[in-house]
Coordinates of C-alpha atoms and ligand atoms in Angstrom, one line a residue:
M1358 CA -15.8 -16.3 -1.2
K1359 CA -18.4 -13.9 0.1
Q1360 CA -18.6 -14.7 3.9
K1361 CA -22.2 -15.1 5.6
A1362 CA -23.0 -12.7 8.6
I1363 CA -23.4 -14.5 12.1
S1364 CA -27.0 -14.4 13.2
R1365 CA -27.2 -13.3 16.9
S1366 CA -28.7 -16.8 17.6
A1367 CA -25.7 -18.7 16.0
E1368 CA -23.4 -20.2 18.4
L1369 CA -19.7 -18.8 18.6
R1370 CA -17.4 -21.0 20.3
N1371 CA -13.9 -18.9 20.2
L1372 CA -13.4 -15.6 19.1
V1373 CA -10.0 -15.2 17.7
V1374 CA -8.4 -11.6 18.0
V1375 CA -5.9 -11.0 15.2
L1376 CA -4.1 -7.6 15.7
G1377 CA -2.5 -5.7 12.8
D1378 CA 0.9 -7.0 13.2
Q1379 CA -0.2 -10.7 13.5
L1380 CA -0.9 -11.4 9.9
D1381 CA 0.3 -14.9 9.6
E1382 CA -2.4 -17.6 8.2
R1383 CA -0.2 -20.3 10.1
S1384 CA -0.2 -18.3 13.3
A1385 CA -0.8 -20.3 16.5
A1386 CA -3.9 -18.4 17.0
F1387 CA -5.6 -20.8 14.8
D1388 CA -4.1 -24.0 16.3
G1389 CA -7.0 -26.4 16.7
L1390 CA -9.9 -24.2 15.8
D1391 CA -12.8 -25.0 13.4
P1392 CA -14.1 -22.3 11.2
R1393 CA -17.4 -23.6 11.4
L1394 CA -17.7 -22.9 15.3
D1395 CA -14.8 -20.2 15.7
A1396 CA -14.4 -16.8 14.3
V1397 CA -11.9 -14.3 13.7
W1398 CA -12.1 -10.7 14.7
M1399 CA -10.1 -8.0 13.0
A1400 CA -10.6 -4.2 13.6
E1401 CA -9.2 -1.1 11.9
V1402 CA -9.3 1.6 14.5
A1403 CA -8.7 5.2 13.8
R1404 CA -7.3 6.1 17.5
E1405 CA -4.4 3.7 16.7
S1406 CA -3.4 6.0 14.0
E1407 CA -4.1 9.1 16.3
K1408 CA -2.6 8.2 19.5
V1409 CA 0.8 9.3 18.0
W1410 CA 0.6 11.0 14.7
V1411 CA 1.0 7.9 12.3
A1412 CA 2.4 8.9 8.9
K1413 CA 0.5 7.7 6.2
P1414 CA 2.7 5.0 4.8
R1415 CA 2.5 3.2 8.0
I1416 CA -1.3 3.6 8.2
A1417 CA -1.5 2.0 4.7
I1418 CA 0.7 -0.9 4.8
F1419 CA -1.1 -2.0 8.1
L1420 CA -4.5 -1.7 6.8
A1421 CA -3.7 -3.2 3.2
A1422 CA -1.9 -6.0 4.7
M1423 CA -5.0 -6.6 7.3
R1424 CA -7.2 -6.5 4.3
H1425 CA -5.4 -9.0 2.4
L1426 CA -5.6 -11.5 5.1
R1427 CA -9.1 -11.0 5.9
D1428 CA -9.9 -12.0 2.1
A1429 CA -7.3 -14.9 2.4
L1430 CA -9.2 -16.1 5.6
N1431 CA -12.8 -15.8 4.0
E1432 CA -11.3 -17.8 0.9
R1433 CA -10.4 -20.4 3.3
G1434 CA -14.1 -20.5 4.9
W1435 CA -13.2 -18.6 8.2
R1436 CA -15.9 -16.2 9.3
A1437 CA -14.0 -12.9 9.7
F1438 CA -15.6 -10.1 11.6
Y1439 CA -13.8 -7.3 10.0
R1440 CA -14.1 -3.7 10.5
A1441 CA -13.1 -1.4 7.8
L1442 CA -12.4 2.3 8.0
T1443 CA -14.0 4.5 5.4
A1444 CA -13.3 7.9 4.5
D1445 CA -15.5 9.3 7.0
G1446 CA -16.7 6.2 9.3
A1447 CA -16.4 2.5 9.5
E1448 CA -18.4 -0.8 8.3
W1449 CA -18.2 -4.0 9.7
S1450 CA -18.3 -7.2 7.4
G1451 CA -19.5 -10.6 9.1
L1452 CA -21.5 -9.1 11.7
P1453 CA -25.2 -8.2 11.6
G1454 CA -25.2 -5.1 13.6
K1455 CA -23.9 -1.5 12.4
G1456 CA -21.1 -1.3 15.1
I1457 CA -20.9 1.5 17.7
S1458 CA -19.0 4.8 17.0
G1459 CA -16.4 4.3 19.4
E1460 CA -12.8 4.8 17.8
T1461 CA -11.0 2.8 20.5
F1462 CA -10.0 -1.0 20.2
A1463 CA -11.4 -1.7 23.6
A1464 CA -14.7 -0.5 22.7
Q1465 CA -15.1 -2.3 19.4
L1466 CA -14.0 -5.4 20.8
S1467 CA -16.4 -5.1 23.9
W1468 CA -19.1 -4.4 21.5
T1469 CA -18.3 -7.5 19.3
I1470 CA -18.5 -9.8 22.6
A1471 CA -21.6 -8.2 23.6
E1472 CA -23.4 -9.1 20.2
T1473 CA -21.6 -12.6 19.6
R1474 CA -21.4 -13.8 23.3
P1475 CA -18.2 -16.1 22.5
V1476 CA -17.2 -18.7 25.0
R1477 CA -13.8 -17.8 24.9
L1478 CA -11.3 -15.1 23.4
I1479 CA -7.9 -16.3 21.9
I1480 CA -5.2 -13.9 21.0
V1481 CA -1.5 -14.4 20.2
E1482 CA 0.8 -12.6 22.5
P1483 CA 0.5 -8.9 21.4
G1484 CA 3.6 -6.9 20.5
E1485 CA 2.7 -3.9 22.6
W1486 CA 2.3 -3.9 26.4
S1487 CA -0.3 -1.7 26.7
V1488 CA -2.4 -3.7 24.2
R1489 CA -1.9 -7.0 26.0
E1490 CA -3.3 -4.8 29.2
E1491 CA -6.3 -3.5 27.2
I1492 CA -7.3 -6.7 25.8
A1493 CA -7.0 -8.5 29.3
A1494 CA -9.0 -5.5 30.6
V1495 CA -12.0 -6.2 28.2
A1496 CA -12.1 -9.9 28.6
K1497 CA -12.3 -9.4 32.4
A1498 CA -14.9 -6.9 32.1
A1499 CA -17.0 -8.8 29.8
D1500 CA -16.4 -11.8 32.1
V1501 CA -14.8 -14.1 29.1
P1502 CA -12.0 -16.1 29.5
L1503 CA -8.8 -15.2 27.7
E1504 CA -6.2 -17.3 26.0
I1505 CA -2.8 -15.7 25.2
R1506 CA -0.9 -18.0 23.1
T1507 CA 3.0 -17.9 22.7
D1508 CA 3.8 -16.3 19.5
R1509 CA 5.9 -18.9 17.5
H1510 CA 6.9 -16.5 15.0
F1511 CA 9.8 -15.8 17.2
L1512 CA 12.9 -18.1 17.9
C1513 CA 13.3 -17.2 21.4
D1514 CA 10.4 -16.9 24.0
A1515 CA 10.2 -14.9 27.3
A1516 CA 11.1 -17.9 29.1
E1517 CA 14.2 -18.4 27.2
F1518 CA 15.1 -14.9 27.4
A1519 CA 14.8 -14.9 31.3
A1520 CA 17.2 -17.9 31.5
H1521 CA 19.8 -16.1 29.2
A1522 CA 19.4 -12.8 31.4
D1523 CA 19.0 -14.0 34.9
G1524 CA 22.0 -13.7 36.9
R1525 CA 23.9 -11.8 34.4
K1526 CA 25.2 -8.2 35.5
Q1527 CA 25.1 -6.8 32.2
L1528 CA 23.3 -8.0 29.1
R1529 CA 25.0 -8.0 25.6
M1530 CA 23.7 -8.9 22.3
E1531 CA 26.8 -10.8 21.0
F1532 CA 26.5 -13.5 24.0
F1533 CA 22.9 -13.9 23.3
Y1534 CA 23.6 -14.2 19.6
R1535 CA 26.0 -17.0 20.1
E1536 CA 23.4 -18.8 22.1
M1537 CA 20.9 -18.4 19.6
R1538 CA 23.3 -19.9 16.8
R1539 CA 24.2 -22.9 19.0
K1540 CA 20.3 -23.4 19.9
T1541 CA 19.0 -23.1 16.4
G1542 CA 22.2 -24.6 14.6
V1543 CA 21.9 -21.5 12.0
L1544 CA 25.3 -20.8 10.4
M1545 CA 26.8 -23.9 12.5
D1546 CA 29.1 -26.5 11.4
G1547 CA 28.8 -29.1 14.3
G1548 CA 29.5 -27.1 17.5
E1549 CA 31.4 -24.5 15.6
P1550 CA 30.5 -21.2 13.8
A1551 CA 30.6 -21.6 10.1
G1552 CA 33.3 -19.9 8.3
G1553 CA 35.6 -20.1 11.6
Q1554 CA 34.3 -16.9 13.4
W1555 CA 31.1 -15.7 15.0
N1556 CA 31.2 -12.3 13.6
F1557 CA 32.9 -10.8 10.5
D1558 CA 32.0 -7.1 11.2
H1559 CA 35.6 -6.0 10.6
D1560 CA 35.1 -7.1 6.9
N1561 CA 31.8 -5.0 6.6
R1562 CA 31.1 -1.2 7.0
D1563 CA 32.8 0.3 4.2
S1564 CA 31.9 3.7 2.8
F1565 CA 31.3 4.4 -1.0
G1566 CA 34.2 7.2 -1.4
K1567 CA 33.9 9.9 -3.9
D1568 CA 32.7 7.8 -6.7
G1569 CA 29.4 6.7 -5.0
P1570 CA 27.6 3.3 -5.2
G1571 CA 27.4 3.2 -8.8
L1572 CA 24.7 1.1 -10.5
L1573 CA 22.4 -0.4 -7.6
P1574 CA 20.2 -3.4 -8.0
A1575 CA 16.6 -1.8 -7.9
P1576 CA 14.4 -4.0 -5.5
R1577 CA 11.5 -5.6 -6.4
R1578 CA 8.3 -3.2 -6.4
F1579 CA 4.7 -4.4 -5.5
P1580 CA 2.6 -1.8 -7.3
P1581 CA -1.0 -1.7 -5.4
D1582 CA -3.6 -3.8 -6.2
K1583 CA -7.4 -3.1 -6.0
T1584 CA -7.5 -3.7 -2.2
T1585 CA -4.3 -1.6 -1.6
R1586 CA -5.5 0.9 -3.9
E1587 CA -8.9 1.3 -1.8
V1588 CA -6.9 1.6 1.3
L1589 CA -4.5 4.3 0.0
A1590 CA -7.4 6.2 -1.1
M1591 CA -9.2 6.0 2.3
V1592 CA -5.9 7.0 4.0
S1593 CA -5.5 9.8 1.6
A1594 CA -8.7 11.2 2.7
R1595 CA -9.3 10.2 6.1
F1596 CA -5.8 11.0 7.6
A1597 CA -5.1 13.8 5.0
E1598 CA -3.5 15.9 7.7
H1599 CA -1.1 13.2 8.9
P1600 CA 2.5 13.4 7.8
G1601 CA 4.2 11.3 4.6
E1602 CA 3.3 10.4 1.5
L1603 CA 1.7 7.6 -0.5
E1604 CA 2.7 8.2 -4.1
K1605 CA 5.7 5.8 -3.7
F1606 CA 3.6 3.0 -1.9
D1607 CA 5.1 -0.3 -3.3
W1608 CA 5.7 -2.4 -0.3
P1609 CA 4.9 -6.2 -0.1
V1610 CA 1.3 -6.5 1.7
T1611 CA 0.9 -10.3 1.4
A1612 CA 2.9 -13.4 2.2
A1613 CA 3.3 -14.5 -1.4
E1614 CA 4.7 -10.8 -2.0
A1615 CA 6.8 -11.0 1.1
R1616 CA 8.4 -14.3 -0.1
E1617 CA 9.2 -12.7 -3.6
A1618 CA 10.6 -9.6 -1.9
L1619 CA 13.0 -12.1 0.2
D1620 CA 14.0 -14.1 -3.0
D1621 CA 14.9 -10.6 -4.8
F1622 CA 17.1 -9.6 -1.8
I1623 CA 19.0 -12.8 -1.5
A1624 CA 19.6 -13.0 -5.3
H1625 CA 20.4 -9.3 -5.9
R1626 CA 21.6 -7.5 -2.8
L1627 CA 22.5 -10.0 -0.1
P1628 CA 26.1 -10.5 -1.5
D1629 CA 26.8 -6.8 -0.9
F1630 CA 24.7 -6.1 2.0
G1631 CA 27.8 -6.4 4.7
R1632 CA 30.2 -4.3 2.9
W1633 CA 27.8 -1.5 2.5
E1634 CA 25.8 -1.9 5.6
D1635 CA 26.5 1.6 7.2
A1636 CA 27.0 3.5 4.2
M1637 CA 24.5 6.2 3.0
W1638 CA 24.1 8.2 -0.3
S1639 CA 21.9 11.2 -1.3
G1640 CA 18.8 9.9 -3.0
E1641 CA 19.4 6.0 -2.7
P1642 CA 17.3 4.8 0.0
W1643 CA 17.6 1.2 -0.5
L1644 CA 21.3 0.6 -1.2
Y1645 CA 22.0 -3.2 -0.3
H1646 CA 19.4 -3.3 2.4
S1647 CA 16.6 -6.1 2.6
R1648 CA 13.5 -3.9 3.1
L1649 CA 12.2 -7.0 4.8
S1650 CA 11.5 -5.6 8.4
A1651 CA 7.8 -4.7 7.8
A1652 CA 7.0 -7.8 6.2
L1653 CA 8.7 -9.7 9.1
N1654 CA 7.1 -7.5 11.7
L1655 CA 3.6 -7.8 10.4
K1656 CA 4.3 -11.6 10.5
L1657 CA 3.7 -12.0 6.6
L1658 CA 7.4 -13.8 6.6
D1659 CA 8.9 -16.2 9.0
P1660 CA 12.1 -15.4 10.2
R1661 CA 13.4 -19.0 9.9
E1662 CA 12.6 -18.7 6.1
V1663 CA 14.7 -15.8 5.9
L1664 CA 17.5 -17.2 7.7
A1665 CA 17.6 -20.5 5.7
A1666 CA 17.4 -18.6 2.6
A1667 CA 20.5 -16.4 3.6
E1668 CA 22.5 -19.6 4.8
R1669 CA 21.7 -21.4 1.7
A1670 CA 23.1 -18.4 -0.5
W1671 CA 26.5 -18.7 1.3
R1672 CA 26.5 -22.6 1.3
E1673 CA 25.8 -22.7 -2.3
K1674 CA 28.7 -19.9 -2.9
R1675 CA 26.1 -17.3 -4.1
A1676 CA 27.1 -14.7 -1.2
P1677 CA 30.1 -14.1 1.0
I1678 CA 30.2 -15.3 4.6
A1679 CA 30.7 -11.7 5.9
S1680 CA 27.6 -10.6 4.3
V1681 CA 25.5 -13.5 5.2
E1682 CA 26.5 -13.6 8.9
G1683 CA 26.0 -9.8 9.0
F1684 CA 22.6 -10.0 7.6
I1685 CA 21.8 -13.3 10.1
R1686 CA 23.2 -11.6 13.0
Q1687 CA 20.2 -8.9 12.5
I1688 CA 17.5 -11.3 12.4
L1689 CA 18.7 -13.9 14.7
G1690 CA 20.6 -11.7 17.0
W1691 CA 19.5 -8.1 17.1
R1692 CA 15.6 -8.8 16.3
E1693 CA 15.1 -11.6 19.0
Y1694 CA 17.4 -9.5 21.5
V1695 CA 15.4 -6.3 21.4
R1696 CA 12.3 -8.5 21.9
G1697 CA 13.7 -10.1 25.0
I1698 CA 14.5 -6.6 26.2
Y1699 CA 11.2 -5.0 25.8
W1700 CA 9.2 -7.7 27.8
R1701 CA 11.8 -8.0 30.3
F1702 CA 12.0 -4.4 31.0
M1703 CA 8.4 -3.3 30.3
P1704 CA 6.4 -1.3 31.3
G1705 CA 9.2 0.8 33.2
Y1706 CA 11.3 1.0 30.4
L1707 CA 9.1 3.4 28.7
Y1708 CA 9.9 6.3 31.3
R1709 CA 13.6 5.8 31.3
N1710 CA 15.7 8.9 30.8
T1711 CA 19.3 8.4 32.0
F1712 CA 20.6 11.7 30.8
G1713 CA 17.4 13.8 32.2
A1714 CA 16.9 15.0 28.4
D1715 CA 14.1 17.5 28.4
E1716 CA 14.0 19.2 25.1
A1717 CA 11.0 19.2 22.7
L1718 CA 11.4 17.4 19.2
P1719 CA 12.2 19.7 16.5
P1720 CA 9.3 20.5 14.3
F1721 CA 11.1 19.7 11.2
Y1722 CA 11.3 16.1 12.1
W1723 CA 7.5 16.1 10.8
T1724 CA 8.4 18.1 7.4
G1725 CA 11.9 17.3 6.5
E1726 CA 12.4 21.2 6.2
T1727 CA 15.9 21.9 7.5
E1728 CA 19.3 23.0 6.0
M1729 CA 21.1 20.2 7.4
N1730 CA 21.5 18.1 4.4
C1731 CA 21.9 14.8 6.1
L1732 CA 18.6 15.2 8.2
R1733 CA 16.9 16.6 5.1
H1734 CA 17.7 13.5 3.0
A1735 CA 16.9 10.9 6.1
L1736 CA 13.5 12.8 7.0
R1737 CA 12.2 13.4 3.3
Q1738 CA 13.1 9.5 2.6
T1739 CA 11.3 8.6 5.7
L1740 CA 8.3 10.8 5.0
D1741 CA 8.2 9.7 1.2
Y1742 CA 8.6 5.8 1.8
G1743 CA 8.2 5.3 5.7
Y1744 CA 11.7 3.8 5.3
A1745 CA 15.3 4.6 6.6
H1746 CA 18.1 2.2 7.0
H1747 CA 19.6 1.5 10.3
I1748 CA 22.5 4.0 10.0
Q1749 CA 20.2 6.7 9.1
R1750 CA 18.0 6.1 12.0
L1751 CA 20.8 5.7 14.5
M1752 CA 23.3 8.0 13.3
V1753 CA 21.3 10.8 11.7
T1754 CA 17.9 11.1 13.1
G1755 CA 18.6 9.3 16.4
L1756 CA 21.8 11.1 17.0
F1757 CA 20.7 14.4 16.5
S1758 CA 17.9 13.9 18.8
L1759 CA 20.5 12.5 21.3
L1760 CA 22.8 15.4 21.0
L1761 CA 20.1 17.9 21.1
G1762 CA 18.7 16.3 24.3
V1763 CA 15.2 15.5 23.1
R1764 CA 13.0 13.9 25.7
P1765 CA 13.2 10.0 25.1
R1766 CA 9.4 9.5 24.9
E1767 CA 9.0 12.2 22.4
I1768 CA 11.6 10.9 19.8
H1769 CA 10.3 7.3 20.6
A1770 CA 6.7 8.5 19.5
W1771 CA 8.1 9.9 16.4
Y1772 CA 9.7 6.6 15.6
L1773 CA 6.9 4.8 16.3
A1774 CA 4.7 7.0 14.0
V1775 CA 6.9 7.3 10.8
Y1776 CA 8.2 3.9 9.8
V1777 CA 6.3 1.1 7.9
D1778 CA 8.0 -1.4 10.3
A1779 CA 7.3 0.2 13.6
V1780 CA 5.8 -2.2 16.4
E1781 CA 6.6 -1.1 19.5
W1782 CA 8.3 -4.2 20.9
V1783 CA 11.1 -3.6 18.5
E1784 CA 11.0 0.3 18.0
L1785 CA 11.3 1.0 21.8
P1786 CA 14.5 -0.8 22.8
N1787 CA 16.1 0.4 19.6
T1788 CA 15.0 4.1 20.1
L1789 CA 15.1 4.8 23.9
G1790 CA 18.1 2.1 24.6
M1791 CA 20.3 1.7 21.2
S1792 CA 20.1 5.3 19.9
Q1793 CA 19.1 7.5 23.1
Y1794 CA 21.0 5.5 25.6
A1795 CA 18.2 6.6 27.9
D1796 CA 18.2 3.2 29.3
G1797 CA 21.8 3.6 31.0
G1798 CA 23.3 0.9 29.1
V1799 CA 20.6 -2.0 29.1
M1800 CA 20.8 -2.1 25.3
A1801 CA 24.1 -0.7 24.4
S1802 CA 27.4 -0.7 26.1
K1803 CA 27.8 3.2 25.1
P1804 CA 26.0 6.0 23.8
Y1805 CA 26.3 6.2 20.0
I1806 CA 27.6 9.9 19.9
A1807 CA 29.6 11.1 16.9
S1808 CA 30.4 14.5 15.2
G1809 CA 29.4 15.5 11.8
K1810 CA 32.6 13.9 10.7
Y1811 CA 31.2 10.4 11.0
I1812 CA 28.4 11.3 8.5
Q1813 CA 31.0 13.1 6.4
R1814 CA 32.9 9.7 6.2
M1815 CA 29.8 7.2 5.8
S1816 CA 28.2 9.4 3.0
N1817 CA 28.1 12.2 0.6
Y1818 CA 25.6 14.2 2.5
C1819 CA 28.2 16.8 3.6
T1820 CA 29.4 17.7 0.1
G1821 CA 26.1 19.3 -0.7
C1822 CA 25.6 21.1 2.6
R1823 CA 26.2 24.6 3.9
F1824 CA 27.8 23.5 7.2
D1825 CA 31.2 22.2 7.7
P1826 CA 31.4 19.0 9.6
A1827 CA 35.0 20.0 10.8
E1828 CA 33.9 23.2 12.3
R1829 CA 32.2 23.2 15.8
T1830 CA 31.7 27.1 16.2
G1831 CA 31.4 30.0 13.8
P1832 CA 28.9 30.7 11.1
R1833 CA 29.7 27.2 9.0
A1834 CA 29.7 25.2 12.3
C1835 CA 28.0 21.7 11.6
P1836 CA 25.3 21.3 14.2
F1837 CA 26.1 18.0 14.7
T1838 CA 29.7 18.9 15.5
T1839 CA 28.6 21.5 17.8
L1840 CA 26.0 19.5 19.7
Y1841 CA 28.3 16.5 20.0
W1842 CA 31.2 18.8 21.8
D1843 CA 28.3 20.4 23.9
F1844 CA 27.0 16.8 24.8
L1845 CA 30.5 15.9 25.9
L1846 CA 30.7 19.1 28.3
R1847 CA 27.1 18.6 29.6
H1848 CA 27.6 14.8 30.4
E1849 CA 31.3 14.9 31.0
T1850 CA 31.0 13.2 34.5
A1851 CA 28.8 10.5 33.8
L1852 CA 30.6 9.8 30.3
A1853 CA 34.0 9.7 31.9
K1854 CA 32.8 6.4 34.0
N1855 CA 32.3 4.5 30.8
P1856 CA 35.7 2.9 29.6
R1857 CA 34.3 2.6 26.1
I1858 CA 33.8 6.4 25.8
V1859 CA 36.5 8.0 28.2
M1860 CA 39.0 8.6 25.3
Q1861 CA 36.4 10.7 23.7
V1862 CA 35.7 12.6 27.0
R1863 CA 39.5 13.2 27.5
N1864 CA 39.7 15.3 24.0
L1865 CA 37.8 17.9 26.3
K1866 CA 41.1 18.5 28.1
R1867 CA 42.3 20.1 24.9
L1868 CA 39.6 22.8 24.9
T1869 CA 40.2 26.1 26.8
D1870 CA 37.5 27.8 28.6
E1871 CA 36.9 30.1 26.0
Q1872 CA 36.6 27.5 23.5
K1873 CA 34.2 25.7 25.8
E1874 CA 32.0 28.6 26.4
A1875 CA 32.0 29.5 22.6
I1876 CA 30.6 25.6 22.1
R1877 CA 28.0 26.4 24.7
D1878 CA 26.8 29.6 23.1
Q1879 CA 26.6 27.9 19.5
A1880 CA 24.7 24.9 20.9
G1881 CA 22.1 27.4 22.4
Q1882 CA 21.9 28.9 19.0
V1883 CA 21.4 25.5 17.2
R1884 CA 18.7 24.9 19.9
A1885 CA 16.9 27.9 19.1
G1886 CA 17.1 27.6 15.5
C1887 CA 15.5 24.1 15.8
G1888 CA 12.5 25.7 17.3
V1889 CA 13.6 24.4 20.6
K1890 CA 13.9 26.3 23.8
P1891 CA 17.6 27.4 24.5
D1892 CA 19.4 25.3 26.6
K1893 CA 18.9 26.0 30.6
Ligands
LIG435 P1 18.2 -4.6 6.9 O1 19.3 -3.8 7.1 O2 17.9 -5.1 5.5 O3 18.4 -5.8 8.2 C1 17.7 -7.3 8.1 C2 16.8 -7.2 9.2 O4 17.4 -7.3 10.5 C3 15.8 -6.1 9.3 O5 14.8 -6.3 8.3 C4 15.1 -6.3 10.6 O6 14.1 -7.4 10.6 C5 16.5 -6.8 11.4 N1 17.1 -5.8 12.1 C6 18.3 -5.2 11.6 N2 18.5 -4.3 12.7 C7 17.7 -4.5 13.8 C8 17.6 -4.0 15.1 N3 18.5 -3.0 15.6 N4 16.6 -4.4 15.8 C9 15.8 -5.2 15.4 N5 15.9 -5.8 14.0 C10 16.8 -5.5 13.4 N6 13.7 -2.1 13.3 C11 12.2 -2.4 13.2 O7 11.9 -3.6 12.7 N7 11.1 -1.7 13.4 C12 11.4 -0.6 14.1 O8 10.4 0.3 14.4 C13 12.4 0.1 14.3 N8 12.9 1.2 14.9 C14 14.2 1.4 14.9 C15 14.5 2.9 15.6 C16 16.0 3.1 15.7 C17 16.0 4.4 16.5 C18 16.7 2.3 15.2 C19 18.4 2.9 15.4 C20 16.7 1.2 14.6 C21 15.2 0.8 14.4 N9 15.0 -0.4 13.8 C22 13.8 -0.8 13.8 C23 16.1 -1.3 13.4 C24 16.6 -1.2 11.9 O9 16.8 0.0 11.7 C25 15.5 -1.6 11.0 O10 15.0 -3.1 11.3 C26 16.0 -1.7 9.5 O11 16.6 -0.4 9.4 C27 15.0 -2.1 8.4 O12 15.3 -2.0 7.3 P2 15.7 -3.5 6.3 O13 14.6 -4.3 6.6 O14 15.9 -2.9 5.1 O15 16.9 -4.0 7.2
LIG436 FE1 24.9 16.9 8.2 FE2 26.8 18.4 9.4 FE3 27.4 17.2 7.0 FE4 25.5 19.1 7.2 S1 27.8 19.3 7.4 S2 25.4 17.3 6.1 S3 24.8 18.8 9.0 S4 27.0 16.3 9.2

């Protein structure tokens, strides 16, 4: 249905601001509103893709999903004021004016308010602290009341998380997760955890061994339709210099596609999800992972639906408890937990840097051009698809950055830019907290550090690499292994205070002074080779 443009004299009651990660037609933003009196505002703003150097797949998925929601709202009779980027400019639909040239979110919203004079602005809680501040500032400057509604997409709101966290000396996901299981009744039999245990982790986390993963179930693809193809063409032209590729873009961009992706995962990959959750293999980006994070974070998919589908698969004996519990823990546990951490500790969280890391991000993170086979695979896959699974993010790209000592805000900006599922509330605690331990233990009980031997155990990357994960010094030394020992040396005093890591630190006692010196020298060479200044 083609929408009519609002005339300047037509009265507008509420202006509902819908952000790029709030694409749920059933969102609380629409509660009690009337399409005849209220209007929806959505804007594509280039600055959002430029404040960090956002990769093409991530720009494309947000814009494609936004345009599909715009069309669905128009079909339902909503007036949608929509600003679409073009190859060299932007055009509004639904509004009579041509717009203003400002490429910031605030400039466009301020202009719309001046044009349409709404009685009130309505928005669901944004997923980024600075965006919430920005919208509040725009509303204040325009003297329009702003109503911020709770995002009922999530199963735990800020007050509930505070009730969980208040008075605890230490936050740990496992305790939060059990509370969430009890509260929601997910995977519970009466008051007890279904299957007799809260956690089946010890049954999970195998590696594939020499034979590899064998024939893998190919995930359902979503070839771009006309709307998505227009977005891909625009992104290729306008953001040509940005990293990443679009040839393989096949992500779900509507609620219906997201549901198909969920069904496909439950039927074909969930049964083996747990067992191979941590495994990696060259040229196999998906393995048994769900690929649902972007659909969830854009709010195309309700987590309750995902949880119910996974639980049903177990109750109907289509998937084992270890896989189902492992998967449910990611959504009901980790996903809700990191959001709680984000809102509890922002804005100060962004500036944490426990280890005082001060190195620049190696330039090859933006190109994948490195001799390190594990990093090359994880980075190329990231740039090609906008995707890497959790262990690739935590124990390859994240681990290297941690061991090298990259500034936490710099690696945070990279993760926020490159993944199709990246939204600050989930990306920041995972990067800064879980992978870089920059928050000093808020998220994780210990830094996730390992040598190249971990990567060798969990993947086949080392087989095709010119380095040897068992060597820490010398011409074939694996940079991960060198930097692992260097990290222990640099942070020995701090790490020795952590009982979960003290055993690793004790291994330093077996090294002679000459060996320690050789490690430091080699680490300096690794840093220099990364295009990063040598250790001070
Ligand atoms: P699966 O492996 O199939 O897991 C199922 C779902 O569980 C995911 O779709 C996701 O919604 C949820 N989930 C799993 N692990 C986590 C976690 N640690 N935190 C929150 N939710 C989780 N996830 C994002 O959604 N956005 C990000 O920007 C993001 N950045 C990350 C950065 C780093 C450094 C690390 C270590 C992890 C990050 N994660 C992020 C978490 C996790 O890696 C991704 O959710 C997952 O890889 C997405 O792939 P999938 O959908 O196939 O997940
Ligand atoms: Fe990565 Fe080291 Fe293995 Fe090479 S040897 S793939 S750099 S862990």
